[in-house]
mmCIF file of C-alpha atoms and ligand atoms in Angstrom:
data_model
loop_
_atom_site.group_PDB
_atom_site.id
_atom_site.type_symbol
_atom_site.label_atom_id
_atom_site.label_comp_id
_atom_site.label_asym_id
_atom_site.label_seq_id
_atom_site.Cartn_x
_atom_site.Cartn_y
_atom_site.Cartn_z
ATOM 1 C CA GLU A 1 -37.164 11.690 4.601
ATOM 2 C CA PRO A 2 -33.380 11.274 4.858
ATOM 3 C CA LEU A 3 -31.575 9.938 1.821
ATOM 4 C CA VAL A 4 -27.899 9.011 1.849
ATOM 5 C CA PHE A 5 -25.646 9.391 -1.212
ATOM 6 C CA SER A 6 -21.910 8.835 -1.577
ATOM 7 C CA GLY A 7 -19.333 7.754 -4.145
ATOM 8 C CA VAL A 8 -15.793 6.561 -4.740
ATOM 9 C CA GLN A 9 -13.710 7.101 -7.864
ATOM 10 C CA PRO A 10 -12.544 4.003 -9.744
ATOM 11 C CA THR A 11 -8.943 5.159 -9.876
ATOM 12 C CA GLY A 12 -7.276 2.041 -8.446
ATOM 13 C CA ASN A 13 -5.437 1.382 -5.162
ATOM 14 C CA LEU A 14 -8.522 1.535 -2.965
ATOM 15 C CA HIS A 15 -7.036 2.006 0.501
ATOM 16 C CA LEU A 16 -7.734 1.857 4.204
ATOM 17 C CA GLY A 17 -8.610 5.584 4.226
ATOM 18 C CA ASN A 18 -11.318 5.074 1.605
ATOM 19 C CA TYR A 19 -12.614 2.125 3.620
ATOM 20 C CA LEU A 20 -12.558 3.603 7.146
ATOM 21 C CA GLY A 21 -13.333 7.191 6.099
ATOM 22 C CA ALA A 22 -16.188 6.299 3.769
ATOM 23 C CA ILE A 23 -17.243 2.782 2.719
ATOM 24 C CA ARG A 24 -17.416 1.231 6.182
ATOM 25 C CA ARG A 25 -19.592 4.086 7.368
ATOM 26 C CA TRP A 26 -21.897 3.621 4.388
ATOM 27 C CA VAL A 27 -22.571 0.108 5.599
ATOM 28 C CA ALA A 28 -23.655 1.360 9.024
ATOM 29 C CA LEU A 29 -25.987 3.960 7.479
ATOM 30 C CA GLN A 30 -27.844 1.276 5.521
ATOM 31 C CA GLU A 31 -29.610 0.153 8.673
ATOM 32 C CA ASN A 32 -31.956 3.132 9.025
ATOM 33 C CA ASN A 33 -31.805 4.974 5.703
ATOM 34 C CA ASN A 34 -32.325 4.618 2.005
ATOM 35 C CA CYS A 35 -28.866 4.772 0.467
ATOM 36 C CA ILE A 36 -27.425 5.317 -3.002
ATOM 37 C CA TYR A 37 -23.758 4.366 -3.497
ATOM 38 C CA CYS A 38 -22.028 5.237 -6.704
ATOM 39 C CA VAL A 39 -18.813 4.376 -8.539
ATOM 40 C CA VAL A 40 -18.085 7.832 -9.910
ATOM 41 C CA ASP A 41 -16.433 6.906 -13.197
ATOM 42 C CA GLN A 42 -16.981 10.323 -14.768
ATOM 43 C CA HIS A 43 -14.888 11.867 -12.009
ATOM 44 C CA ALA A 44 -12.115 9.355 -12.640
ATOM 45 C CA ILE A 45 -11.381 10.760 -16.111
ATOM 46 C CA THR A 46 -10.807 14.341 -14.920
ATOM 47 C CA GLN A 47 -7.080 13.767 -14.514
ATOM 48 C CA ALA A 48 -4.525 12.926 -17.209
ATOM 49 C CA ILE A 49 -5.115 9.611 -18.975
ATOM 50 C CA SER A 50 -1.753 8.457 -17.650
ATOM 51 C CA VAL A 51 -3.160 8.889 -14.129
ATOM 52 C CA TRP A 52 -6.449 7.010 -14.573
ATOM 53 C CA GLY A 53 -4.891 4.461 -16.861
ATOM 54 C CA GLY A 54 -7.130 4.393 -19.958
ATOM 55 C CA PRO A 55 -10.278 2.438 -20.872
ATOM 56 C CA SER A 56 -9.308 -1.114 -19.843
ATOM 57 C CA GLU A 57 -8.012 0.099 -16.510
ATOM 58 C CA LEU A 58 -11.178 2.148 -15.930
ATOM 59 C CA LEU A 59 -13.377 -0.880 -16.630
ATOM 60 C CA ARG A 60 -11.252 -3.038 -14.337
ATOM 61 C CA ASN A 61 -11.270 -0.465 -11.543
ATOM 62 C CA THR A 62 -15.018 0.136 -11.856
ATOM 63 C CA ARG A 63 -15.610 -3.568 -11.261
ATOM 64 C CA GLU A 64 -13.029 -3.718 -8.473
ATOM 65 C CA VAL A 65 -14.487 -0.755 -6.572
ATOM 66 C CA THR A 66 -17.956 -2.270 -6.893
ATOM 67 C CA ALA A 67 -16.619 -5.567 -5.555
ATOM 68 C CA ALA A 68 -15.130 -3.637 -2.615
ATOM 69 C CA PHE A 69 -18.494 -2.025 -1.822
ATOM 70 C CA LEU A 70 -20.190 -5.418 -1.852
ATOM 71 C CA ALA A 71 -17.408 -7.170 0.082
ATOM 72 C CA ALA A 72 -17.552 -4.473 2.766
ATOM 73 C CA GLY A 73 -21.256 -5.146 3.238
ATOM 74 C CA VAL A 74 -23.119 -2.729 0.972
ATOM 75 C CA ASP A 75 -26.438 -4.364 0.108
ATOM 76 C CA PRO A 76 -27.309 -3.785 -3.572
ATOM 77 C CA LYS A 77 -30.825 -5.195 -3.199
ATOM 78 C CA LYS A 78 -32.095 -3.017 -0.370
ATOM 79 C CA HIS A 79 -30.096 -0.011 -1.573
ATOM 80 C CA ILE A 80 -28.772 1.230 -4.919
ATOM 81 C CA VAL A 81 -25.268 0.582 -6.283
ATOM 82 C CA PHE A 82 -24.389 1.799 -9.782
ATOM 83 C CA ASN A 83 -21.776 3.570 -11.887
ATOM 84 C CA GLN A 84 -22.328 7.266 -12.488
ATOM 85 C CA SER A 85 -21.983 7.360 -16.288
ATOM 86 C CA ARG A 86 -25.067 5.144 -16.709
ATOM 87 C CA VAL A 87 -27.342 7.824 -15.331
ATOM 88 C CA ARG A 88 -27.169 10.702 -17.816
ATOM 89 C CA GLN A 89 -29.077 13.051 -15.529
ATOM 90 C CA HIS A 90 -25.928 13.570 -13.407
ATOM 91 C CA SER A 91 -24.115 15.338 -16.224
ATOM 92 C CA GLU A 92 -27.279 17.095 -17.352
ATOM 93 C CA LEU A 93 -27.735 18.638 -13.905
ATOM 94 C CA ALA A 94 -23.998 19.359 -13.708
ATOM 95 C CA TRP A 95 -24.348 21.623 -16.761
ATOM 96 C CA ILE A 96 -27.016 23.660 -15.004
ATOM 97 C CA PHE A 97 -24.782 23.837 -11.924
ATOM 98 C CA ASN A 98 -21.900 25.021 -14.122
ATOM 99 C CA CYS A 99 -24.153 27.996 -14.793
ATOM 100 C CA ILE A 100 -25.076 28.418 -11.107
ATOM 101 C CA ALA A 101 -21.652 28.109 -9.450
ATOM 102 C CA ARG A 102 -19.391 31.177 -9.635
ATOM 103 C CA MET A 103 -15.781 31.127 -10.822
ATOM 104 C CA GLY A 104 -14.758 32.610 -7.471
ATOM 105 C CA TRP A 105 -16.296 29.655 -5.611
ATOM 106 C CA LEU A 106 -14.382 27.100 -7.679
ATOM 107 C CA ASN A 107 -11.168 29.106 -7.463
ATOM 108 C CA ARG A 108 -11.184 28.461 -3.730
ATOM 109 C CA MET A 109 -11.244 24.648 -4.023
ATOM 110 C CA THR A 110 -8.042 23.321 -2.476
ATOM 111 C CA GLN A 111 -8.350 19.883 -4.070
ATOM 112 C CA PHE A 112 -8.156 21.430 -7.543
ATOM 113 C CA LYS A 113 -5.013 23.279 -6.512
ATOM 114 C CA ASP A 114 -3.490 20.053 -5.120
ATOM 115 C CA LYS A 115 -4.430 17.870 -8.056
ATOM 116 C CA ALA A 116 -3.628 20.417 -10.781
ATOM 117 C CA GLY A 117 -0.225 21.061 -9.206
ATOM 118 C CA LYS A 118 2.024 23.750 -10.628
ATOM 119 C CA ASP A 119 0.983 23.274 -14.247
ATOM 120 C CA ARG A 120 -2.531 24.650 -13.787
ATOM 121 C CA GLU A 121 -2.846 25.838 -17.407
ATOM 122 C CA ASN A 122 -2.604 22.214 -18.431
ATOM 123 C CA ALA A 123 -5.242 20.822 -16.021
ATOM 124 C CA SER A 124 -8.465 19.627 -17.655
ATOM 125 C CA VAL A 125 -11.530 21.851 -17.484
ATOM 126 C CA GLY A 126 -13.277 18.759 -16.075
ATOM 127 C CA LEU A 127 -10.968 18.739 -13.053
ATOM 128 C CA TYR A 128 -11.856 22.383 -12.425
ATOM 129 C CA VAL A 129 -15.645 21.876 -12.574
ATOM 130 C CA TYR A 130 -15.576 18.441 -10.898
ATOM 131 C CA PRO A 131 -17.185 19.845 -7.696
ATOM 132 C CA ASN A 132 -20.208 20.926 -9.756
ATOM 133 C CA LEU A 133 -20.635 17.377 -11.047
ATOM 134 C CA MET A 134 -20.269 16.140 -7.476
ATOM 135 C CA ALA A 135 -23.036 18.534 -6.393
ATOM 136 C CA ALA A 136 -25.177 17.155 -9.220
ATOM 137 C CA ASP A 137 -24.448 13.545 -8.157
ATOM 138 C CA ILE A 138 -25.880 14.354 -4.748
ATOM 139 C CA LEU A 139 -28.687 16.724 -5.630
ATOM 140 C CA VAL A 140 -30.083 14.771 -8.575
ATOM 141 C CA TYR A 141 -31.445 12.500 -5.809
ATOM 142 C CA ARG A 142 -32.048 15.434 -3.462
ATOM 143 C CA ALA A 143 -29.910 13.491 -0.982
ATOM 144 C CA THR A 144 -29.853 14.869 2.550
ATOM 145 C CA HIS A 145 -26.756 13.126 3.989
ATOM 146 C CA VAL A 146 -23.353 12.426 2.451
ATOM 147 C CA PRO A 147 -20.848 10.270 4.380
ATOM 148 C CA VAL A 148 -17.309 11.157 3.247
ATOM 149 C CA GLY A 149 -13.786 11.686 4.542
ATOM 150 C CA GLU A 150 -12.659 15.066 5.812
ATOM 151 C CA ASP A 151 -11.011 15.922 2.462
ATOM 152 C CA GLN A 152 -14.441 16.285 0.852
ATOM 153 C CA LYS A 153 -15.759 18.838 3.333
ATOM 154 C CA GLN A 154 -15.097 21.834 1.121
ATOM 155 C CA HIS A 155 -16.866 20.232 -1.849
ATOM 156 C CA LEU A 156 -19.915 19.589 0.313
ATOM 157 C CA GLU A 157 -19.968 23.211 1.392
ATOM 158 C CA LEU A 158 -19.944 24.133 -2.294
ATOM 159 C CA THR A 159 -22.833 21.720 -2.864
ATOM 160 C CA ARG A 160 -24.826 23.614 -0.239
ATOM 161 C CA ASP A 161 -23.928 26.960 -1.847
ATOM 162 C CA ILE A 162 -25.081 25.688 -5.232
ATOM 163 C CA ALA A 163 -28.361 24.355 -3.777
ATOM 164 C CA GLN A 164 -28.937 27.640 -1.959
ATOM 165 C CA LYS A 165 -28.290 29.791 -5.044
ATOM 166 C CA PHE A 166 -30.502 27.593 -7.223
ATOM 167 C CA ASN A 167 -33.290 27.805 -4.623
ATOM 168 C CA THR A 168 -32.930 31.585 -4.369
ATOM 169 C CA ASP A 169 -32.545 32.293 -8.109
ATOM 170 C CA PHE A 170 -35.612 30.230 -8.964
ATOM 171 C CA SER A 171 -37.597 30.764 -5.772
ATOM 172 C CA ASP A 172 -40.624 32.400 -7.488
ATOM 173 C CA ARG A 173 -40.777 29.756 -10.174
ATOM 174 C CA ILE A 174 -40.381 26.942 -7.613
ATOM 175 C CA SER A 175 -43.307 28.226 -5.588
ATOM 176 C CA GLU A 176 -45.402 28.978 -8.729
ATOM 177 C CA LEU A 177 -44.992 25.336 -9.772
ATOM 178 C CA GLY A 178 -45.636 24.164 -6.199
ATOM 179 C CA LEU A 179 -42.350 22.241 -6.156
ATOM 180 C CA GLY A 180 -40.744 23.667 -3.051
ATOM 181 C CA ILE A 181 -40.896 23.536 0.654
ATOM 182 C CA GLU A 182 -40.828 26.776 2.623
ATOM 183 C CA THR A 183 -37.420 27.288 4.240
ATOM 184 C CA GLN A 184 -35.682 30.124 5.975
ATOM 185 C CA SER A 185 -32.805 31.736 4.052
ATOM 186 C CA GLY A 186 -31.317 34.454 6.256
ATOM 187 C CA ASP A 187 -34.240 36.777 7.060
ATOM 188 C CA GLU A 188 -36.300 35.652 4.094
ATOM 189 C CA THR A 189 -38.608 32.683 3.656
ATOM 190 C CA ILE A 190 -37.972 31.065 0.310
ATOM 191 C CA SER A 191 -39.421 28.113 -1.501
ATOM 192 C CA SER A 192 -36.625 25.534 -1.710
ATOM 193 C CA PHE A 193 -36.355 22.735 -4.224
ATOM 194 C CA PHE A 194 -32.971 21.316 -3.245
ATOM 195 C CA PRO A 195 -32.124 20.372 0.349
ATOM 196 C CA LEU A 196 -29.015 21.752 2.009
ATOM 197 C CA THR A 197 -27.126 18.486 2.261
ATOM 198 C CA GLU A 198 -25.436 17.556 5.530
ATOM 199 C CA PRO A 199 -21.940 16.095 5.388
ATOM 200 C CA VAL A 200 -21.513 13.039 7.616
ATOM 201 C CA ILE A 201 -17.841 13.298 8.584
ATOM 202 C CA GLY A 202 -16.176 12.233 11.778
ATOM 203 C CA GLY A 203 -14.705 9.549 13.949
ATOM 204 C CA PRO A 204 -11.040 8.698 14.351
ATOM 205 C CA ALA A 205 -10.591 7.843 10.640
ATOM 206 C CA ALA A 206 -12.058 10.942 8.993
ATOM 207 C CA ARG A 207 -8.619 11.710 7.601
ATOM 208 C CA LEU A 208 -6.085 8.886 7.559
ATOM 209 C CA MET A 209 -2.564 10.016 6.849
ATOM 210 C CA SER A 210 0.218 8.478 4.788
ATOM 211 C CA LEU A 211 2.203 5.806 6.638
ATOM 212 C CA ARG A 212 5.382 7.460 5.339
ATOM 213 C CA ASP A 213 4.515 11.058 6.221
ATOM 214 C CA GLY A 214 1.997 11.953 8.911
ATOM 215 C CA THR A 215 1.360 15.378 7.371
ATOM 216 C CA LYS A 216 0.130 13.982 4.029
ATOM 217 C CA LYS A 217 -3.252 12.337 3.411
ATOM 218 C CA MET A 218 -3.253 8.597 2.681
ATOM 219 C CA SER A 219 -3.990 8.678 -1.024
ATOM 220 C CA LYS A 220 -4.499 6.365 -4.002
ATOM 221 C CA SER A 221 -2.181 8.457 -6.102
ATOM 222 C CA ASP A 222 0.824 8.499 -3.746
ATOM 223 C CA PRO A 223 3.679 6.956 -5.762
ATOM 224 C CA SER A 224 4.882 5.071 -2.662
ATOM 225 C CA ASP A 225 2.866 1.902 -2.118
ATOM 226 C CA LEU A 226 4.288 1.805 1.434
ATOM 227 C CA SER A 227 2.354 5.009 2.191
ATOM 228 C CA ARG A 228 -1.004 3.224 2.212
ATOM 229 C CA ILE A 229 -2.650 -0.077 3.063
ATOM 230 C CA ASN A 230 -4.554 -1.236 0.021
ATOM 231 C CA LEU A 231 -7.745 -3.188 0.553
ATOM 232 C CA ILE A 232 -6.355 -6.008 -1.575
ATOM 233 C CA ASP A 233 -2.986 -6.246 0.241
ATOM 234 C CA ASP A 234 -2.230 -9.703 1.674
ATOM 235 C CA ALA A 235 -1.431 -10.296 5.346
ATOM 236 C CA ASP A 236 2.353 -10.135 4.893
ATOM 237 C CA THR A 237 2.165 -6.865 2.991
ATOM 238 C CA ILE A 238 -0.112 -5.268 5.592
ATOM 239 C CA SER A 239 2.250 -6.334 8.412
ATOM 240 C CA LYS A 240 5.291 -5.102 6.533
ATOM 241 C CA LYS A 241 3.719 -1.708 5.822
ATOM 242 C CA ILE A 242 2.742 -1.200 9.464
ATOM 243 C CA ARG A 243 6.164 -2.365 10.661
ATOM 244 C CA LYS A 244 7.826 0.134 8.303
ATOM 245 C CA ALA A 245 5.385 2.962 9.081
ATOM 246 C CA LYS A 246 7.220 6.121 10.072
ATOM 247 C CA THR A 247 7.043 6.972 13.795
ATOM 248 C CA ASP A 248 8.984 8.974 16.346
ATOM 249 C CA SER A 249 10.896 7.121 19.053
ATOM 250 C CA ASP A 250 8.832 8.084 22.129
ATOM 251 C CA PRO A 251 6.376 5.674 23.740
ATOM 252 C CA LEU A 252 2.648 6.270 23.216
ATOM 253 C CA PRO A 253 1.165 8.946 25.493
ATOM 254 C CA SER A 254 -1.638 8.129 27.927
ATOM 255 C CA GLU A 255 -3.774 11.122 26.913
ATOM 256 C CA VAL A 256 -5.003 12.310 23.509
ATOM 257 C CA ASP A 257 -3.374 15.682 24.195
ATOM 258 C CA GLY A 258 -0.015 13.942 24.029
ATOM 259 C CA LEU A 259 -0.622 13.123 20.338
ATOM 260 C CA LYS A 260 -0.388 16.793 19.407
ATOM 261 C CA ASP A 261 2.636 17.415 17.164
ATOM 262 C CA ARG A 262 3.068 13.639 16.766
ATOM 263 C CA PRO A 263 1.137 13.146 13.495
ATOM 264 C CA GLU A 264 2.430 9.630 12.794
ATOM 265 C CA ALA A 265 1.582 8.363 16.282
ATOM 266 C CA ASP A 266 -1.805 10.094 16.086
ATOM 267 C CA ASN A 267 -2.501 8.366 12.768
ATOM 268 C CA LEU A 268 -1.680 4.840 13.971
ATOM 269 C CA VAL A 269 -3.745 5.320 17.133
ATOM 270 C CA GLY A 270 -6.624 6.615 14.971
ATOM 271 C CA ILE A 271 -6.413 3.537 12.736
ATOM 272 C CA TYR A 272 -6.509 1.249 15.781
ATOM 273 C CA ALA A 273 -9.493 3.145 17.200
ATOM 274 C CA ALA A 274 -11.411 3.005 13.923
ATOM 275 C CA LEU A 275 -10.720 -0.700 13.390
ATOM 276 C CA THR A 276 -11.980 -1.511 16.886
ATOM 277 C CA ASP A 277 -14.913 0.947 16.759
ATOM 278 C CA THR A 278 -13.662 2.892 19.738
ATOM 279 C CA ASP A 279 -11.904 6.224 20.105
ATOM 280 C CA LYS A 280 -8.345 7.377 20.622
ATOM 281 C CA GLU A 281 -8.893 7.845 24.388
ATOM 282 C CA THR A 282 -9.758 4.171 24.785
ATOM 283 C CA VAL A 283 -6.761 3.031 22.724
ATOM 284 C CA LEU A 284 -4.400 5.178 24.795
ATOM 285 C CA ARG A 285 -5.930 3.894 28.012
ATOM 286 C CA ASN A 286 -4.769 0.427 26.907
ATOM 287 C CA PHE A 287 -1.502 1.307 25.163
ATOM 288 C CA GLY A 288 -0.303 4.519 26.871
ATOM 289 C CA GLY A 289 3.361 4.159 27.830
ATOM 290 C CA GLN A 290 3.992 1.326 25.338
ATOM 291 C CA GLN A 291 6.695 1.452 22.676
ATOM 292 C CA PHE A 292 5.847 1.181 18.973
ATOM 293 C CA SER A 293 7.709 -2.134 18.972
ATOM 294 C CA ILE A 294 4.788 -3.476 21.043
ATOM 295 C CA PHE A 295 1.946 -1.461 19.491
ATOM 296 C CA LYS A 296 2.792 -1.982 15.810
ATOM 297 C CA PRO A 297 2.570 -5.813 15.779
ATOM 298 C CA VAL A 298 -0.772 -5.672 17.649
ATOM 299 C CA LEU A 299 -2.066 -3.105 15.171
ATOM 300 C CA ALA A 300 -0.823 -5.204 12.246
ATOM 301 C CA GLU A 301 -2.601 -8.289 13.555
ATOM 302 C CA LEU A 302 -5.794 -6.325 14.037
ATOM 303 C CA ALA A 303 -5.618 -4.811 10.536
ATOM 304 C CA VAL A 304 -5.070 -8.244 8.988
ATOM 305 C CA GLU A 305 -7.952 -9.711 10.986
ATOM 306 C CA LYS A 306 -10.338 -6.951 9.818
ATOM 307 C CA LEU A 307 -9.151 -6.576 6.224
ATOM 308 C CA SER A 308 -8.405 -10.143 5.116
ATOM 309 C CA PRO A 309 -12.057 -11.230 5.010
ATOM 310 C CA ILE A 310 -12.866 -8.201 2.837
ATOM 311 C CA ALA A 311 -10.016 -8.935 0.428
ATOM 312 C CA ASP A 312 -11.085 -12.613 0.246
ATOM 313 C CA GLU A 313 -14.660 -11.604 -0.436
ATOM 314 C CA MET A 314 -13.538 -9.100 -3.096
ATOM 315 C CA ARG A 315 -11.640 -11.870 -4.872
ATOM 316 C CA ARG A 316 -14.639 -14.198 -4.625
ATOM 317 C CA ILE A 317 -17.010 -11.557 -6.033
ATOM 318 C CA SER A 318 -14.555 -10.505 -8.759
ATOM 319 C CA ALA A 319 -14.265 -14.082 -9.969
ATOM 320 C CA ASP A 320 -17.717 -13.579 -11.501
ATOM 321 C CA PRO A 321 -17.556 -10.223 -13.335
ATOM 322 C CA GLY A 322 -21.027 -10.921 -14.746
ATOM 323 C CA TYR A 323 -22.450 -10.643 -11.238
ATOM 324 C CA VAL A 324 -20.843 -7.250 -10.623
ATOM 325 C CA ASP A 325 -21.965 -5.951 -14.025
ATOM 326 C CA ASN A 326 -25.527 -6.999 -13.267
ATOM 327 C CA VAL A 327 -25.505 -5.245 -9.908
ATOM 328 C CA LEU A 328 -24.443 -2.010 -11.643
ATOM 329 C CA LYS A 329 -26.996 -2.401 -14.426
ATOM 330 C CA ASP A 330 -29.861 -3.055 -12.049
ATOM 331 C CA GLY A 331 -28.752 -0.203 -9.762
ATOM 332 C CA GLY A 332 -28.400 2.105 -12.759
ATOM 333 C CA GLU A 333 -31.950 1.395 -13.864
ATOM 334 C CA ARG A 334 -33.354 2.145 -10.424
ATOM 335 C CA ALA A 335 -31.202 5.262 -10.014
ATOM 336 C CA SER A 336 -32.283 6.569 -13.449
ATOM 337 C CA VAL A 337 -35.948 6.494 -12.443
ATOM 338 C CA LEU A 338 -35.227 8.605 -9.351
ATOM 339 C CA ALA A 339 -32.861 10.963 -11.164
ATOM 340 C CA GLU A 340 -35.329 11.546 -13.998
ATOM 341 C CA LYS A 341 -38.050 12.471 -11.501
ATOM 342 C CA THR A 342 -35.836 15.275 -10.208
ATOM 343 C CA MET A 343 -34.578 16.351 -13.632
ATOM 344 C CA HIS A 344 -38.075 16.611 -15.093
ATOM 345 C CA LYS A 345 -38.886 19.109 -12.369
ATOM 346 C CA VAL A 346 -35.566 20.925 -12.749
ATOM 347 C CA ARG A 347 -36.155 21.422 -16.489
ATOM 348 C CA ASP A 348 -39.566 22.931 -15.688
ATOM 349 C CA ILE A 349 -38.072 25.158 -13.016
ATOM 350 C CA VAL A 350 -35.301 26.462 -15.290
ATOM 351 C CA GLY A 351 -37.645 26.946 -18.256
ATOM 352 C CA PHE A 352 -36.462 24.231 -20.627
ATOM 353 C CA LEU A 353 -39.361 23.250 -22.882
ATOM 354 C CA GLN A 354 -40.214 19.549 -22.592
ATOM 355 C CA ASP A 355 -43.195 17.217 -22.924
HETATM 356 N N1 AQP B 401 -6.949 9.496 3.699
HETATM 357 C C1 AQP B 401 -8.261 9.417 3.822
HETATM 358 N N2 AQP B 401 -8.842 9.299 5.030
HETATM 359 C C2 AQP B 401 -10.187 9.214 5.164
HETATM 360 N N3 AQP B 401 -11.036 9.226 4.106
HETATM 361 C C3 AQP B 401 -10.505 9.334 2.874
HETATM 362 N N4 AQP B 401 -11.047 9.371 1.639
HETATM 363 C C4 AQP B 401 -10.060 9.480 0.716
HETATM 364 N N5 AQP B 401 -8.866 9.528 1.321
HETATM 365 C C5 AQP B 401 -9.094 9.427 2.655
HETATM 366 C C6 AQP B 401 -12.476 9.277 1.367
HETATM 367 O O1 AQP B 401 -12.698 8.183 0.498
HETATM 368 C C7 AQP B 401 -13.816 8.479 -0.338
HETATM 369 C C8 AQP B 401 -13.485 8.202 -1.766
HETATM 370 O O2 AQP B 401 -12.481 9.049 -2.248
HETATM 371 P P1 AQP B 401 -12.367 9.307 -3.813
HETATM 372 O O3 AQP B 401 -12.296 8.045 -4.536
HETATM 373 O O4 AQP B 401 -13.424 10.220 -4.249
HETATM 374 O O5 AQP B 401 -10.994 9.986 -4.010
HETATM 375 P P2 AQP B 401 -10.184 11.051 -3.242
HETATM 376 O O6 AQP B 401 -10.949 11.779 -2.212
HETATM 377 O O7 AQP B 401 -9.491 11.856 -4.239
HETATM 378 O O8 AQP B 401 -9.238 10.082 -2.434
HETATM 379 P P3 AQP B 401 -7.878 9.434 -2.673
HETATM 380 O O9 AQP B 401 -8.070 8.008 -2.399
HETATM 381 O O10 AQP B 401 -6.880 10.094 -1.829
HETATM 382 O O11 AQP B 401 -7.453 9.624 -4.171
HETATM 383 P P4 AQP B 401 -6.423 10.646 -4.818
HETATM 384 O O12 AQP B 401 -5.079 10.042 -4.611
HETATM 385 O O13 AQP B 401 -6.832 10.650 -6.237
HETATM 386 O O14 AQP B 401 -6.550 11.951 -4.117
HETATM 387 C C9 AQP B 401 -14.194 9.931 -0.062
HETATM 388 O O15 AQP B 401 -15.288 9.957 0.824
HETATM 389 C C10 AQP B 401 -12.982 10.480 0.601
HETATM 390 O O16 AQP B 401 -13.285 11.536 1.469
#
């Protein structure tokens, strides 16, 4: 049976990319699947304390991200919403995955290179092994589908490699204990315990770019606030940011092909398409030939219309922090039961003595 898992880090400045690339798609997946949505607070502390802001900031951001999930339409009763650190089995499984994943695999992770920057010697070990914890987040529920933005693709490939190596290394033991399902691995049939998780990536907002530089990802950590639309921005701020967004001076093309080598134009058209649930072709059919002086105000109005209700709802939900805390506590309890079911089996598979 399909099971959906995804998470967002409570690192502040939740933006339109996080919403369109991930959270909004989570809401759609709730219809036909069981879903687990997580505020990944243990990931948030992998960078320097000056980046994640320290304990009070982490608590504040954990509540704010949860409020964003709920305001966007995540249903914490039918599905599970919790913060990662409450469910100890994530880090327990991550340790085992630290022993499964190879140094060479992690050395290829581009996000580590980006986030560590030039001073790699000074990056935390946690930042380096973060993809193993992410694999554990997913596989501790044996989740089959993970909706994320394009930037997470490589980490999901690593998650599959880890699952595959675990299944292969322990294949005999998994079948001896009767805990696997027979799957094909190359020419061999092996008994698999972990599924090979499918990334759910796509649509016109899989990778939103900075409003100041169409070659850079829209990101929470960009020092320029003008580079992103934050979910809590008010109408004036959203309009100003779109008005000031970098563009070239040509009118919009009528075909998607014409967006090639025009990253800023491509980005704004993608945002319009995602906000209206269409595709870039449709947007260009309506706006091809128009100048940005026409397109930008229409886009700004649309963004305000779609985002303002979410920001209002976030403020309403945040006014009662007790409510948010209870959602996370209840979700954490339900997640722990599921995670422990998996971990009990994993300990048996690995050969850790337990009752
Ligand atoms: N620009 C983006 N376009 C589409 N999706 C995006 N996501 C992030 N940026 C974009 C998706 O949002 C989800 C949550 O991301 P995260 O909190 O795990 O952090 P991140 O991937 O490191 O994203 P940020 O916001 O850009 O933070 P920093 O500045 O720290 O790098 C994920 O599904 C992600 O793909």
